Short mmCIF file of C-alpha atoms and ligand atoms in Angstrom, two decimals:
data_model
loop_
_atom_site.label_atom_id
_atom_site.label_comp_id
_atom_site.label_asym_id
_atom_site.label_seq_id
_atom_site.Cartn_x
_atom_site.Cartn_y
_atom_site.Cartn_z
CA MET A 207 0.00 0.00 0.00
CA VAL A 208 1.12 3.50 -0.72
CA ASP A 209 1.30 5.73 2.31
CA ARG A 210 -1.27 8.45 1.56
CA GLY A 211 0.27 10.78 4.13
CA LYS A 212 3.63 10.56 2.40
CA VAL A 213 2.04 11.14 -1.04
CA LEU A 214 0.37 14.27 0.29
CA ALA A 215 3.54 15.50 2.02
CA VAL A 216 5.60 15.12 -1.16
CA LEU A 217 2.82 16.66 -3.24
CA LEU A 218 2.71 19.78 -1.06
CA ALA A 219 6.48 20.04 -0.72
CA THR A 220 6.95 19.77 -4.49
CA ARG A 221 4.21 22.26 -5.21
CA LEU A 222 5.32 24.82 -2.64
CA ARG A 223 9.05 24.60 -3.28
CA SER A 224 9.84 27.11 -5.95
CA PHE A 225 13.22 28.16 -7.23
CA ARG A 226 13.34 31.83 -8.17
CA THR A 227 16.79 31.57 -9.66
CA ARG A 228 18.98 28.96 -11.28
CA ALA A 229 21.45 29.49 -8.41
CA ALA A 230 18.79 28.52 -5.86
CA LEU A 231 18.05 25.34 -7.83
CA GLU A 232 21.74 24.48 -7.99
CA ARG A 233 22.08 24.96 -4.21
CA HIS A 234 19.20 22.51 -3.71
CA GLN A 235 20.86 20.03 -6.10
CA ARG A 236 24.22 20.28 -4.33
CA ARG A 237 22.54 19.64 -0.97
CA ARG A 238 20.74 16.57 -2.28
CA LEU A 239 23.82 15.29 -4.14
CA ARG A 240 25.84 15.38 -0.90
CA VAL A 241 23.19 13.21 0.78
CA VAL A 242 22.78 10.78 -2.13
CA LEU A 243 26.48 10.38 -3.00
CA GLY A 244 27.57 10.15 0.63
CA ARG A 245 25.14 7.30 1.22
CA ALA A 246 25.95 5.62 -2.12
CA ARG A 247 29.49 4.74 -1.02
CA ARG A 248 28.10 2.92 2.05
CA ALA A 249 24.89 1.46 0.60
CA PHE A 250 26.07 0.17 -2.79
CA PRO A 251 29.12 -2.13 -2.96
CA PHE A 252 29.82 -0.94 -6.52
CA TYR A 253 30.81 2.49 -5.18
CA ALA A 254 32.76 1.36 -2.10
CA ASP A 255 36.07 2.51 -3.59
CA VAL A 256 34.91 5.88 -4.93
CA PRO A 257 37.32 8.26 -3.18
CA THR A 258 35.05 11.28 -2.60
CA ALA A 259 31.34 12.02 -2.51
CA THR A 260 31.53 14.36 -5.49
CA LEU A 261 29.68 13.66 -8.70
CA SER A 262 32.72 13.67 -10.97
CA ALA A 263 34.32 10.92 -8.88
CA PHE A 264 31.51 8.54 -9.89
CA PRO A 265 31.67 6.77 -13.27
CA ALA A 266 28.96 7.39 -15.85
CA LEU A 267 27.13 4.12 -16.55
CA ASP A 268 24.93 3.10 -19.41
CA LYS A 269 22.15 0.59 -19.03
CA ALA A 270 24.20 -2.44 -20.10
CA VAL A 271 26.96 -1.82 -17.54
CA TRP A 272 24.42 -0.87 -14.90
CA LEU A 273 22.59 -4.17 -15.41
CA GLU A 274 25.85 -6.10 -15.41
CA HIS A 275 26.51 -4.78 -11.88
CA PHE A 276 22.87 -4.91 -10.82
CA GLY A 277 23.60 -6.83 -7.61
CA GLU A 278 26.11 -4.21 -6.39
CA LEU A 279 23.87 -1.28 -7.32
CA ASN A 280 20.85 -2.03 -5.13
CA ASP A 281 20.74 -1.78 -1.35
CA ARG A 282 18.97 -5.14 -0.84
CA GLY A 283 21.65 -7.31 -2.38
CA LEU A 284 19.19 -8.71 -4.93
CA SER A 285 20.54 -10.44 -8.00
CA LEU A 286 19.41 -9.61 -11.53
CA ALA A 287 18.53 -13.26 -12.23
CA ASP A 288 16.20 -13.49 -9.22
CA CYS A 289 14.53 -10.18 -10.04
CA LEU A 290 14.06 -11.11 -13.71
CA ALA A 291 12.54 -14.46 -12.78
CA VAL A 292 9.99 -13.01 -10.38
CA SER A 293 9.01 -10.07 -12.61
CA ARG A 294 8.74 -12.09 -15.81
CA GLY A 295 6.57 -14.60 -14.00
CA ALA A 296 4.22 -11.82 -12.91
CA ASP A 297 4.30 -10.06 -16.28
CA ALA A 298 3.29 -13.24 -18.10
CA HIS A 299 0.06 -13.25 -16.07
CA ARG A 300 -0.36 -9.48 -16.48
CA ARG A 301 -0.01 -9.11 -12.74
CA PHE A 302 2.16 -6.28 -11.61
CA ASP A 303 2.71 -7.05 -7.98
CA ALA A 304 6.05 -8.88 -8.10
CA SER A 305 8.11 -8.12 -5.04
CA LEU A 306 11.25 -9.29 -3.27
CA ALA A 307 12.83 -8.18 -0.01
CA GLY A 308 10.16 -5.51 0.48
CA VAL A 309 10.60 -3.79 -2.88
CA SER A 310 8.48 -4.03 -6.01
CA VAL A 311 10.23 -5.46 -9.01
CA GLY A 312 9.24 -3.99 -12.37
CA LEU A 313 10.44 -4.65 -15.90
CA SER A 314 11.21 -1.74 -18.16
CA SER A 315 9.38 -1.80 -21.47
CA GLY A 316 12.68 -1.73 -23.31
CA THR A 317 12.51 -1.97 -27.07
CA SER A 318 15.85 -3.75 -27.26
CA GLY A 319 16.91 -7.08 -25.88
CA SER A 320 18.27 -5.68 -22.65
CA GLN A 321 15.20 -5.46 -20.49
CA GLY A 322 15.81 -3.41 -17.37
CA VAL A 323 14.69 -4.27 -13.88
CA PHE A 324 13.66 -1.52 -11.52
CA LEU A 325 13.14 -1.78 -7.79
CA THR A 326 10.91 0.59 -5.84
CA SER A 327 10.13 0.70 -2.14
CA PRO A 328 6.70 1.84 -0.89
CA GLY A 329 8.28 5.16 0.12
CA GLU A 330 9.71 5.68 -3.36
CA ARG A 331 6.35 4.93 -4.94
CA ALA A 332 4.65 7.42 -2.65
CA ARG A 333 7.28 9.99 -3.57
CA TRP A 334 6.77 9.33 -7.27
CA ALA A 335 2.99 9.67 -6.99
CA GLY A 336 3.23 12.88 -4.95
CA ALA A 337 5.67 14.51 -7.36
CA MET A 338 3.65 13.43 -10.40
CA LEU A 339 0.39 14.77 -8.97
CA ALA A 340 2.05 18.03 -7.91
CA LYS A 341 3.33 18.66 -11.40
CA ALA A 342 0.52 17.20 -13.52
CA LEU A 343 -2.62 18.48 -11.82
CA PRO A 344 -3.77 22.02 -12.57
CA SER A 345 -5.30 22.52 -9.13
CA LEU A 346 -4.91 20.78 -5.80
CA THR A 347 -8.36 21.74 -4.57
CA ALA A 348 -10.52 20.89 -7.60
CA PRO A 349 -11.66 17.28 -7.96
CA ALA A 350 -9.78 15.34 -10.62
CA ARG A 351 -10.44 12.09 -12.43
CA VAL A 352 -7.16 10.84 -13.79
CA ALA A 353 -7.03 8.09 -16.43
CA LEU A 354 -3.74 6.40 -17.30
CA VAL A 355 -3.40 4.15 -20.33
CA LEU A 356 -0.20 2.19 -19.87
CA ARG A 357 1.45 -1.08 -20.65
CA SER A 358 1.59 -2.11 -17.04
CA GLY A 359 -0.24 -0.83 -14.04
CA GLY A 360 1.15 -2.01 -10.82
CA PRO A 361 1.34 -0.72 -7.32
CA LEU A 362 2.47 2.68 -8.54
CA TYR A 363 -0.85 3.49 -10.11
CA SER A 364 -3.49 1.56 -8.28
CA THR A 365 -3.26 2.69 -4.69
CA ILE A 366 -3.95 6.40 -4.74
CA ASP A 367 -7.68 6.11 -5.23
CA GLY A 368 -10.24 8.00 -3.21
CA GLY A 369 -10.68 11.48 -1.91
CA ARG A 370 -10.87 14.30 -4.40
CA ILE A 371 -8.57 12.54 -6.83
CA SER A 372 -9.60 9.27 -8.39
CA PHE A 373 -7.51 7.12 -10.68
CA ARG A 374 -8.38 4.67 -13.39
CA TYR A 375 -5.74 2.53 -14.98
CA VAL A 376 -6.52 1.12 -18.44
CA ASP A 377 -4.32 -1.64 -19.84
CA LEU A 378 -2.69 -0.67 -23.11
CA ALA A 379 -2.83 -4.32 -24.19
CA LEU A 380 -6.62 -4.08 -24.53
CA ASP A 381 -8.28 -3.68 -27.90
CA ARG A 382 -8.58 -0.01 -28.97
CA ASP A 383 -12.42 -0.13 -28.90
CA LEU A 384 -12.33 -1.41 -25.32
CA ILE A 385 -9.88 1.29 -24.27
CA ALA A 386 -12.21 3.93 -25.74
CA GLU A 387 -15.22 2.40 -23.99
CA ARG A 388 -13.49 2.25 -20.58
CA LEU A 389 -12.47 5.88 -20.92
CA ARG A 390 -15.96 7.02 -21.94
CA GLU A 391 -17.35 5.33 -18.82
CA PHE A 392 -14.79 6.92 -16.52
CA ALA A 393 -14.99 10.41 -18.10
CA PRO A 394 -11.51 11.58 -17.07
CA THR A 395 -10.67 15.23 -16.46
CA VAL A 396 -7.01 14.33 -16.98
CA LEU A 397 -6.05 11.77 -19.62
CA ALA A 398 -2.53 10.36 -19.94
CA ALA A 399 -1.81 7.85 -22.70
CA PRO A 400 0.77 6.98 -25.36
CA PRO A 401 0.48 9.16 -28.47
CA GLN A 402 -0.86 6.34 -30.68
CA VAL A 403 -3.77 5.82 -28.28
CA LEU A 404 -4.47 9.56 -28.04
CA ASP A 405 -4.37 9.78 -31.82
CA ASP A 406 -6.93 6.99 -32.10
CA LEU A 407 -9.20 8.48 -29.41
CA ALA A 408 -9.03 11.96 -30.95
CA SER A 409 -10.51 10.64 -34.18
CA ARG A 410 -13.48 8.95 -32.49
CA SER A 411 -16.92 10.25 -31.78
CA PRO A 412 -18.02 10.46 -29.06
CA ARG A 413 -14.63 10.81 -27.40
CA PRO A 414 -13.60 11.58 -23.83
CA THR A 415 -13.50 15.31 -23.04
CA PRO A 416 -10.62 15.79 -20.61
CA ALA A 417 -9.44 19.28 -19.67
CA LEU A 418 -5.83 18.10 -19.79
CA VAL A 419 -4.25 15.59 -22.17
CA TYR A 420 -0.77 14.16 -21.58
CA SER A 421 1.25 12.11 -24.03
CA ILE A 422 3.36 9.55 -22.17
CA ALA A 423 5.71 6.64 -22.76
CA ASP A 424 6.59 7.33 -26.39
CA VAL A 425 7.88 9.94 -28.79
CA LEU A 426 5.25 12.56 -29.67
CA ASP A 427 5.63 13.62 -33.30
CA ASP A 428 4.50 17.05 -34.47
CA ASP A 429 1.94 15.60 -36.87
CA ALA A 430 0.38 13.42 -34.15
CA ALA A 431 0.45 16.32 -31.66
CA ALA A 432 -1.47 18.52 -34.12
CA ARG A 433 -4.15 15.87 -34.71
CA ILE A 434 -4.51 15.11 -30.99
CA SER A 435 -4.79 18.77 -30.01
CA ALA A 436 -7.35 19.42 -32.76
CA GLY A 437 -9.37 16.32 -31.81
CA PHE A 438 -9.58 17.05 -28.08
CA GLY A 439 -9.70 20.82 -28.45
CA VAL A 440 -6.89 21.28 -25.91
CA PRO A 441 -3.12 21.37 -26.44
CA VAL A 442 -1.48 18.02 -25.83
CA ARG A 443 1.18 18.10 -23.10
CA GLN A 444 3.99 15.64 -22.50
CA VAL A 445 5.19 13.64 -19.52
CA TYR A 446 8.78 12.52 -19.92
CA GLN A 447 8.81 9.45 -17.73
CA ALA A 448 11.05 6.42 -17.87
CA THR A 449 11.35 3.48 -15.53
CA GLU A 450 14.55 5.20 -14.46
CA GLY A 451 12.58 8.17 -13.15
CA PHE A 452 10.10 10.99 -13.65
CA LEU A 453 12.21 13.23 -15.82
CA GLY A 454 10.11 16.05 -17.19
CA ILE A 455 6.70 17.52 -17.94
CA SER A 456 5.15 20.27 -20.09
CA CYS A 457 4.32 23.62 -18.52
CA GLY A 458 1.30 25.74 -19.42
CA HIS A 459 3.32 27.35 -22.20
CA GLY A 460 3.92 24.04 -23.91
CA SER A 461 7.63 23.67 -23.07
CA VAL A 462 8.82 20.38 -21.61
CA HIS A 463 10.87 21.19 -18.51
CA LEU A 464 13.29 18.69 -16.98
CA ASN A 465 12.41 17.92 -13.35
CA GLU A 466 15.67 19.30 -12.06
CA ASP A 467 14.30 19.45 -8.53
CA LEU A 468 14.14 15.62 -8.57
CA VAL A 469 16.89 14.66 -10.99
CA HIS A 470 20.31 16.17 -11.72
CA VAL A 471 20.96 16.12 -15.48
CA GLU A 472 24.33 16.19 -17.25
CA ARG A 473 24.50 16.28 -21.03
CA ASP A 474 26.33 13.70 -23.12
CA VAL A 475 26.44 15.80 -26.29
CA LEU A 476 25.86 13.75 -29.47
CA ASP A 477 25.84 16.62 -31.96
CA PRO A 478 27.62 19.86 -31.09
CA ALA A 479 25.95 21.70 -34.00
CA THR A 480 22.42 21.34 -32.62
CA GLY A 481 23.24 20.51 -29.01
CA ARG A 482 21.40 17.17 -29.19
CA TYR A 483 22.35 15.10 -26.18
CA SER A 484 21.61 12.01 -24.15
CA PRO A 485 20.79 12.85 -20.54
CA VAL A 486 23.04 11.43 -17.84
CA ILE A 487 20.86 11.44 -14.77
CA THR A 488 21.44 11.32 -11.04
CA ASP A 489 18.28 10.80 -9.04
CA LEU A 490 18.25 13.12 -6.04
CA TYR A 491 15.94 10.94 -3.91
CA ARG A 492 16.02 7.32 -4.97
CA ARG A 493 17.46 4.87 -2.43
CA SER A 494 16.82 1.22 -3.28
CA GLN A 495 18.76 1.40 -6.54
CA ALA A 496 21.61 3.69 -7.50
CA ILE A 497 20.67 5.99 -10.37
CA ILE A 498 23.95 7.90 -10.38
CA ARG A 499 25.34 9.31 -13.63
CA TYR A 500 23.09 6.85 -15.46
CA ARG A 501 23.16 7.46 -19.19
CA LEU A 502 19.70 7.26 -20.74
CA GLY A 503 19.50 6.08 -24.33
CA ASP A 504 17.26 8.99 -25.39
CA VAL A 505 18.11 11.81 -27.78
CA LEU A 506 16.98 15.23 -26.53
CA LEU A 507 17.03 18.49 -28.47
CA PRO A 508 17.50 21.39 -26.04
CA GLY A 509 14.82 24.09 -26.00
CA ALA A 510 14.83 27.83 -25.36
CA GLU A 511 16.92 29.24 -22.50
CA ALA A 512 14.08 31.04 -20.78
CA CYS A 513 10.44 29.99 -20.77
CA PRO A 514 7.64 32.57 -20.34
CA CYS A 515 6.29 30.44 -17.46
CA GLY A 516 9.25 31.60 -15.35
CA SER A 517 10.53 28.13 -14.44
CA VAL A 518 14.31 27.90 -14.06
CA PHE A 519 14.28 24.22 -15.08
CA ALA A 520 15.94 23.54 -18.46
CA THR A 521 13.60 23.02 -21.40
CA VAL A 522 13.59 20.30 -24.03
CA ALA A 523 12.36 21.20 -27.52
CA ARG A 524 11.97 17.59 -28.52
CA ILE A 525 12.36 14.08 -27.15
CA GLU A 526 13.48 12.17 -30.20
CA GLY A 527 13.73 8.52 -29.33
CA ARG A 528 16.72 6.30 -28.83
CA ALA A 529 20.34 7.18 -29.39
CA ASP A 530 20.89 3.63 -30.66
CA ASP A 531 18.46 4.39 -33.49
CA VAL A 532 20.36 7.42 -34.81
CA LEU A 533 21.24 6.51 -38.41
CA GLN A 534 24.89 6.56 -39.46
CA PHE A 535 26.14 7.49 -42.94
CA GLN A 536 29.45 8.20 -44.57
CA ASP A 537 30.30 11.69 -45.76
CA GLY A 538 32.45 12.46 -48.82
CA LEU A 539 35.64 11.95 -46.77
CA GLY A 540 34.61 8.52 -45.56
CA ALA A 541 33.84 9.63 -42.00
CA SER A 542 30.77 8.25 -40.22
CA ARG A 543 28.19 10.94 -39.47
CA PRO A 544 24.89 10.79 -37.56
CA LEU A 545 21.52 11.61 -39.07
CA PHE A 546 18.82 12.20 -36.47
CA ALA A 547 15.36 10.69 -36.84
CA ASP A 548 13.70 14.08 -36.74
CA PHE A 549 15.25 15.12 -40.09
CA VAL A 550 14.27 11.80 -41.68
CA ARG A 551 10.70 12.07 -40.42
CA THR A 552 10.22 15.62 -41.68
CA ALA A 553 11.65 14.78 -45.11
CA VAL A 554 9.78 11.54 -45.70
CA LEU A 555 6.41 12.67 -44.33
CA SER A 556 6.44 15.75 -46.54
CA ALA A 557 6.91 13.64 -49.69
CA PRO A 558 3.71 13.54 -51.79
CA GLY A 559 1.20 10.86 -50.76
CA VAL A 560 3.14 9.55 -47.73
CA ARG A 561 0.87 8.93 -44.73
CA ASP A 562 3.29 6.95 -42.58
CA PHE A 563 6.56 5.07 -42.93
CA ARG A 564 9.08 2.79 -41.25
CA LEU A 565 12.79 2.94 -42.02
CA VAL A 566 15.37 0.40 -40.88
CA GLN A 567 19.12 0.70 -41.32
CA GLY A 568 20.72 -2.74 -41.44
CA LEU A 569 24.10 -3.72 -40.01
CA ASP A 570 25.63 -3.16 -43.48
CA GLY A 571 24.33 0.43 -43.55
CA ALA A 572 21.70 -0.19 -46.27
CA LEU A 573 18.18 1.16 -45.79
CA ARG A 574 14.86 -0.69 -45.90
CA LEU A 575 11.77 1.46 -46.29
CA ALA A 576 8.07 0.70 -45.87
CA VAL A 577 5.50 3.35 -46.76
CA ILE A 578 1.74 3.77 -46.29
CA GLY A 579 0.20 5.88 -49.03
CA GLU A 580 -0.86 5.10 -52.56
CA ASP A 581 2.14 4.78 -54.92
CA ALA A 582 4.14 6.85 -52.45
CA TRP A 583 7.25 4.64 -52.16
CA PRO A 584 9.22 6.27 -55.04
CA ALA A 585 8.55 9.77 -53.66
CA ALA A 586 9.51 8.70 -50.13
CA SER A 587 12.78 7.08 -51.20
CA GLU A 588 13.62 10.09 -53.40
CA ALA A 589 12.98 12.42 -50.43
CA LEU A 590 15.45 10.35 -48.42
CA ARG A 591 18.08 10.56 -51.18
CA VAL A 592 17.66 14.33 -51.45
CA LEU A 593 17.96 14.71 -47.68
CA LEU A 594 21.20 12.71 -47.63
CA ARG A 595 22.64 14.61 -50.62
CA ASN A 596 21.80 18.00 -49.08
CA ARG A 597 23.64 17.01 -45.92
CA GLY A 598 26.69 15.81 -47.81
CA LEU A 599 26.08 12.17 -46.97
CA ILE A 600 26.45 9.21 -49.30
CA SER A 601 23.17 7.40 -49.91
CA PRO A 602 23.33 3.63 -49.43
CA ALA A 603 20.97 1.27 -51.24
CA ILE A 604 17.30 1.83 -50.36
CA THR A 605 15.02 -1.17 -50.82
CA PRO A 606 11.31 -1.74 -50.09
CA MET A 607 10.28 -3.81 -47.10
CA THR A 608 6.91 -5.06 -45.92
CA TRP A 609 5.25 -3.19 -43.06
CA PRO A 610 6.63 -4.65 -39.82
CA ASP A 611 4.45 -6.44 -37.28
CA GLU A 612 4.06 -4.14 -34.31
CA ALA A 613 2.38 -5.13 -31.05
CA ALA A 614 -0.14 -2.60 -29.75
CA THR A 615 1.87 -2.36 -26.53
CA ALA A 616 5.22 -1.79 -28.24
CA LYS A 617 6.81 1.60 -28.57
CA ARG A 618 6.61 2.86 -32.12
CA ARG A 619 9.93 3.28 -33.85
CA ARG A 620 9.57 4.91 -37.26
CA VAL A 621 13.31 5.06 -37.70
CA ARG A 622 15.38 2.23 -36.39
CA ARG A 623 18.97 1.07 -36.64
CA GLU A 624 19.72 -2.61 -36.30
CA SER A 625 22.35 -3.49 -33.76
CA ARG A 626 24.08 -6.67 -32.82
CA PRO A 627 22.39 -8.24 -29.84
CA SER A 628 23.80 -6.95 -26.60
CA HIS A 629 25.43 -9.39 -24.21
CA LEU A 630 22.33 -9.23 -22.03
CA SER A 631 19.97 -10.58 -24.61
CA ASP A 632 22.59 -13.07 -25.69
CA ARG A 633 24.70 -13.88 -22.67
CA ASP A 634 27.00 -16.28 -24.45
CA SER A 635 28.41 -13.79 -26.93
CA SER A 636 29.86 -11.41 -24.39
CA ALA A 637 32.13 -9.82 -26.96
CA ALA A 638 29.18 -8.40 -28.91
CA THR A 639 28.36 -4.76 -28.35
CA ALA A 640 25.31 -2.65 -29.04
CA GLY A 641 27.01 -0.78 -31.83
CA PRO A 642 29.47 2.07 -31.89
CA ARG A 643 29.07 4.53 -29.07
CA PRO A 644 30.54 8.00 -28.97
CA PRO A 645 32.78 8.75 -25.99
CA LEU A 646 31.02 10.36 -23.06
CA ARG A 647 31.31 14.12 -23.26
CA VAL A 648 29.57 15.79 -20.39
CA ASP A 649 29.13 19.55 -19.99
ZN1 ZN B 888 7.67 26.77 -19.08
#
């Protein structure tokens, strides 16, 4: 059970704590970092030899390394194998109550072979719920009916019911008609769902009429955002949430702000020209697992320096999907250069007749393209060639492919790069890597 008192305490603290200046925020972060890093050296065997409790003394870890040392990076001494066994068993029965040693064990909905395992204590779940409510609800006094459409429910979402705020969790694995029916019955004032579900609901009649609509758990494209906003008659906002933490949320002015009161964010810059980066996060509150200089696989495009809402939290113009999916091409000098999904999407979707597409870059660098839209394949492939030429990149072969099978619960990846299986999905081939990775450059 979630401790309602703790949820409320966190909710109020989060709501009332405001940072007038960036300096005030940084003071708060330094205070929390001292607490978290000081404890980390005692609580997690992996960090026992870190000489000082300063952030730069800790190594940056990506998910693969973090999972490899799973047993030394949680404070219960749980092994990855035990946690995987108990959570997969529960997941297979669509139960989400797996627990070990007093913590809930959840699987991340990873798109790659390396499925993450995340541990949360009741206190951490209460903290998550309080922070989420504080940031997502427009008013703390008005009644709210919050509907969440997600792949897995679990203790996080099911125990905050009652009072002025009521919750309804709808399983993303359900048929789309059933999801729509459940939501019509519940009549949410706040609706949070993956963009594909929102897109589907927005085109239905009758549809739910929430006052606030949040896109969660997947990349929100501009074209989908426009349709969703038009359909519901309210601007669609975004929650940037990963199993690793609650990372950001849209403000009333439509900017996504990083939750820098909860998470310290360093930038692993992928593209100096545009500033695109992968966030390297340190959770300022989490205790059961170390999330310290943890490199997320996402690509973020930084937003404007100052937002009219007055928040000092950094903004994100776009959350663009996985760094592993950034396409790689050769330029005229034979050097490998990245091409970000956003450019591909804009180019291909603006080709005549293209309604949707999927693009896969194989291990040999060649491209496979599937297109929805009458006779639109030649225009789509030509748009790709023009894009590559204009950026000084050499176009590999582009061949048609059939539309891939996609589960309703899977994250949508319009642009994808194949990688060799990581050692976690294929434990015997430990020499395999998940593809080339740029060195960590952190501002
Ligand atoms: Zn703002």
